[in-house]
Amino acid sequence: MELFAATYNDTPFISDGFQINGTLDVELLFKFNGWPFGIEDLEVIPIFHLLSCAEPDLNQAMPVPEFSPGSRPDTVTTHLGADILTRRCRFVYAVEEIHFSRCSSQFTVSAEQKDYESIVFS
């Protein structure tokens, strides 16, 4: 899994009482190694974990990101408060679960340290 795009927009980010004046749209690309029913049958759910911020905000907790299908079949997207850009926040991410629609089943990925990617927004 890798970062595909990160785009700032000036739409306020509001989630569970958390409000910031801008939004960072983050899109992650996952590797598709083939599945008999095609990529459209898959729902990929990443773990996206905040490690630290150079300038923490102790006044409010950051909401856990929720992912949805991205702009391409092999991407997922989420929205974050744009304040992470000025706070220099570091995240790690990897594939956590894969859901198969046609089989009505899911597969949990036991990601190892080497499977995680890291990103710092600044």
C-alpha atoms as a PDB file:
ATOM      1  CA  MET A   1       0.000   0.000   0.000  1.00  0.00           C
ATOM      2  CA  GLU A   2       1.305   3.465  -0.828  1.00  0.00           C
ATOM      3  CA  LEU A   3       0.204   7.076  -0.853  1.00  0.00           C
ATOM      4  CA  PHE A   4      -1.509   7.876  -4.155  1.00  0.00           C
ATOM      5  CA  ALA A   5      -2.628  11.469  -3.487  1.00  0.00           C
ATOM      6  CA  ALA A   6      -3.002  14.005  -0.687  1.00  0.00           C
ATOM      7  CA  THR A   7      -4.970  17.133  -1.548  1.00  0.00           C
ATOM      8  CA  TYR A   8      -5.879  20.120   0.611  1.00  0.00           C
ATOM      9  CA  ASN A   9      -9.285  21.713   0.213  1.00  0.00           C
ATOM     10  CA  ASP A  10     -10.811  24.583   2.163  1.00  0.00           C
ATOM     11  CA  THR A  11     -13.999  22.716   3.090  1.00  0.00           C
ATOM     12  CA  PRO A  12     -14.275  22.603   6.901  1.00  0.00           C
ATOM     13  CA  PHE A  13     -13.572  19.180   8.385  1.00  0.00           C
ATOM     14  CA  ILE A  14     -16.241  18.267  10.956  1.00  0.00           C
ATOM     15  CA  SER A  15     -16.426  14.890  12.704  1.00  0.00           C
ATOM     16  CA  ASP A  16     -17.769  13.947  16.149  1.00  0.00           C
ATOM     17  CA  GLY A  17     -17.388  17.443  17.582  1.00  0.00           C
ATOM     18  CA  PHE A  18     -13.958  17.851  15.986  1.00  0.00           C
ATOM     19  CA  GLN A  19     -13.851  20.884  13.684  1.00  0.00           C
ATOM     20  CA  ILE A  20     -10.994  22.292  11.591  1.00  0.00           C
ATOM     21  CA  ASN A  21     -11.125  24.996   8.907  1.00  0.00           C
ATOM     22  CA  GLY A  22      -9.776  22.768   6.115  1.00  0.00           C
ATOM     23  CA  THR A  23      -9.720  19.157   4.942  1.00  0.00           C
ATOM     24  CA  LEU A  24      -6.901  16.952   3.698  1.00  0.00           C
ATOM     25  CA  ASP A  25      -8.166  14.287   1.281  1.00  0.00           C
ATOM     26  CA  VAL A  26      -5.865  11.261   1.399  1.00  0.00           C
ATOM     27  CA  GLU A  27      -5.970   8.472  -1.180  1.00  0.00           C
ATOM     28  CA  LEU A  28      -4.049   5.210  -0.753  1.00  0.00           C
ATOM     29  CA  LEU A  29      -3.194   2.772  -3.541  1.00  0.00           C
ATOM     30  CA  PHE A  30      -3.189  -0.968  -2.871  1.00  0.00           C
ATOM     31  CA  LYS A  31      -1.576  -3.697  -4.952  1.00  0.00           C
ATOM     32  CA  PHE A  32      -4.018  -5.986  -6.726  1.00  0.00           C
ATOM     33  CA  ASN A  33      -2.503  -9.408  -7.377  1.00  0.00           C
ATOM     34  CA  GLY A  34      -5.539 -10.945  -9.035  1.00  0.00           C
ATOM     35  CA  TRP A  35      -8.843 -12.280  -7.791  1.00  0.00           C
ATOM     36  CA  PRO A  36     -11.122 -14.430  -9.974  1.00  0.00           C
ATOM     37  CA  PHE A  37     -14.122 -12.115  -9.480  1.00  0.00           C
ATOM     38  CA  GLY A  38     -12.173  -8.941 -10.225  1.00  0.00           C
ATOM     39  CA  ILE A  39     -11.045  -5.946  -8.251  1.00  0.00           C
ATOM     40  CA  GLU A  40     -14.618  -4.611  -8.019  1.00  0.00           C
ATOM     41  CA  ASP A  41     -15.485  -7.557  -5.731  1.00  0.00           C
ATOM     42  CA  LEU A  42     -12.944  -6.421  -3.127  1.00  0.00           C
ATOM     43  CA  GLU A  43     -13.230  -3.919  -0.309  1.00  0.00           C
ATOM     44  CA  VAL A  44      -9.800  -3.119   1.114  1.00  0.00           C
ATOM     45  CA  ILE A  45      -9.701  -1.631   4.610  1.00  0.00           C
ATOM     46  CA  PRO A  46      -6.426  -0.138   5.814  1.00  0.00           C
ATOM     47  CA  ILE A  47      -5.176   0.500   9.294  1.00  0.00           C
ATOM     48  CA  PHE A  48      -4.164   4.172   9.426  1.00  0.00           C
ATOM     49  CA  HIS A  49      -2.567   5.014  12.751  1.00  0.00           C
ATOM     50  CA  LEU A  50      -1.373   8.366  14.097  1.00  0.00           C
ATOM     51  CA  LEU A  51       2.083   7.923  15.641  1.00  0.00           C
ATOM     52  CA  SER A  52       2.906  11.471  16.680  1.00  0.00           C
ATOM     53  CA  CYS A  53       2.654  15.156  15.911  1.00  0.00           C
ATOM     54  CA  ALA A  54       5.537  17.602  16.369  1.00  0.00           C
ATOM     55  CA  GLU A  55       2.963  20.043  17.750  1.00  0.00           C
ATOM     56  CA  PRO A  56       0.269  18.049  19.572  1.00  0.00           C
ATOM     57  CA  ASP A  57      -3.242  19.390  20.128  1.00  0.00           C
ATOM     58  CA  LEU A  58      -4.285  18.274  23.595  1.00  0.00           C
ATOM     59  CA  ASN A  59      -7.637  20.089  23.412  1.00  0.00           C
ATOM     60  CA  GLN A  60      -9.381  17.537  21.206  1.00  0.00           C
ATOM     61  CA  ALA A  61      -8.846  13.964  20.051  1.00  0.00           C
ATOM     62  CA  MET A  62      -8.370  13.305  16.351  1.00  0.00           C
ATOM     63  CA  PRO A  63     -11.179  11.135  14.916  1.00  0.00           C
ATOM     64  CA  VAL A  64     -10.293   7.710  13.540  1.00  0.00           C
ATOM     65  CA  PRO A  65     -10.307   7.945   9.719  1.00  0.00           C
ATOM     66  CA  GLU A  66     -13.005   6.074   7.814  1.00  0.00           C
ATOM     67  CA  PHE A  67     -12.124   4.843   4.334  1.00  0.00           C
ATOM     68  CA  SER A  68     -14.292   4.537   1.239  1.00  0.00           C
ATOM     69  CA  PRO A  69     -13.592   3.579  -2.392  1.00  0.00           C
ATOM     70  CA  GLY A  70     -11.221   5.998  -4.117  1.00  0.00           C
ATOM     71  CA  SER A  71     -11.014   7.535  -7.581  1.00  0.00           C
ATOM     72  CA  ARG A  72      -9.730   4.252  -9.046  1.00  0.00           C
ATOM     73  CA  PRO A  73     -10.712   0.631  -8.312  1.00  0.00           C
ATOM     74  CA  ASP A  74      -7.340   0.059  -6.594  1.00  0.00           C
ATOM     75  CA  THR A  75      -7.540   3.041  -4.210  1.00  0.00           C
ATOM     76  CA  VAL A  76      -9.284   3.956  -0.971  1.00  0.00           C
ATOM     77  CA  THR A  77      -9.785   7.472   0.334  1.00  0.00           C
ATOM     78  CA  THR A  78     -10.319   9.234   3.651  1.00  0.00           C
ATOM     79  CA  HIS A  79     -10.569  12.785   4.923  1.00  0.00           C
ATOM     80  CA  LEU A  80      -8.495  14.302   7.736  1.00  0.00           C
ATOM     81  CA  GLY A  81      -8.440  17.657   9.442  1.00  0.00           C
ATOM     82  CA  ALA A  82      -5.972  19.875   7.588  1.00  0.00           C
ATOM     83  CA  ASP A  83      -4.405  21.003  10.875  1.00  0.00           C
ATOM     84  CA  ILE A  84      -2.150  17.941  10.614  1.00  0.00           C
ATOM     85  CA  LEU A  85      -0.213  19.865   7.953  1.00  0.00           C
ATOM     86  CA  THR A  86       0.906  22.574  10.391  1.00  0.00           C
ATOM     87  CA  ARG A  87       1.300  20.149  13.301  1.00  0.00           C
ATOM     88  CA  ARG A  88       3.630  17.869  11.276  1.00  0.00           C
ATOM     89  CA  CYS A  89       1.840  14.609  12.072  1.00  0.00           C
ATOM     90  CA  ARG A  90       3.279  11.178  11.300  1.00  0.00           C
ATOM     91  CA  PHE A  91       1.102   8.204  10.393  1.00  0.00           C
ATOM     92  CA  VAL A  92       1.728   4.555   9.551  1.00  0.00           C
ATOM     93  CA  TYR A  93      -0.593   2.507   7.377  1.00  0.00           C
ATOM     94  CA  ALA A  94      -1.030  -0.957   5.886  1.00  0.00           C
ATOM     95  CA  VAL A  95      -3.794  -3.242   4.637  1.00  0.00           C
ATOM     96  CA  GLU A  96      -5.756  -4.571   7.621  1.00  0.00           C
ATOM     97  CA  GLU A  97      -8.751  -6.388   6.089  1.00  0.00           C
ATOM     98  CA  ILE A  98     -10.009  -7.479   2.702  1.00  0.00           C
ATOM     99  CA  HIS A  99     -13.728  -8.132   2.226  1.00  0.00           C
ATOM    100  CA  PHE A 100     -14.970 -10.275  -0.660  1.00  0.00           C
ATOM    101  CA  SER A 101     -18.525  -9.373  -1.750  1.00  0.00           C
ATOM    102  CA  ARG A 102     -19.290 -12.405  -3.884  1.00  0.00           C
ATOM    103  CA  CYS A 103     -18.169 -14.880  -1.211  1.00  0.00           C
ATOM    104  CA  SER A 104     -19.549 -12.831   1.701  1.00  0.00           C
ATOM    105  CA  SER A 105     -16.290 -13.339   3.562  1.00  0.00           C
ATOM    106  CA  GLN A 106     -13.342 -11.371   4.840  1.00  0.00           C
ATOM    107  CA  PHE A 107      -9.644 -11.906   5.348  1.00  0.00           C
ATOM    108  CA  THR A 108      -7.696 -10.221   8.136  1.00  0.00           C
ATOM    109  CA  VAL A 109      -4.105  -9.357   7.284  1.00  0.00           C
ATOM    110  CA  SER A 110      -1.564  -9.770  10.064  1.00  0.00           C
ATOM    111  CA  ALA A 111       0.719  -6.949   8.969  1.00  0.00           C
ATOM    112  CA  GLU A 112       4.324  -7.181  10.076  1.00  0.00           C
ATOM    113  CA  GLN A 113       6.600  -4.205  10.704  1.00  0.00           C
ATOM    114  CA  LYS A 114       7.958  -4.365   7.138  1.00  0.00           C
ATOM    115  CA  ASP A 115       4.416  -4.111   5.715  1.00  0.00           C
ATOM    116  CA  TYR A 116       3.762  -0.652   7.169  1.00  0.00           C
ATOM    117  CA  GLU A 117       4.435   2.512   5.226  1.00  0.00           C
ATOM    118  CA  SER A 118       5.031   5.837   6.952  1.00  0.00           C
ATOM    119  CA  ILE A 119       4.070   9.365   5.996  1.00  0.00           C
ATOM    120  CA  VAL A 120       4.613  12.765   7.585  1.00  0.00           C
ATOM    121  CA  PHE A 121       2.205  15.524   6.606  1.00  0.00           C
ATOM    122  CA  SER A 122       3.815  18.962   6.855  1.00  0.00           C
END
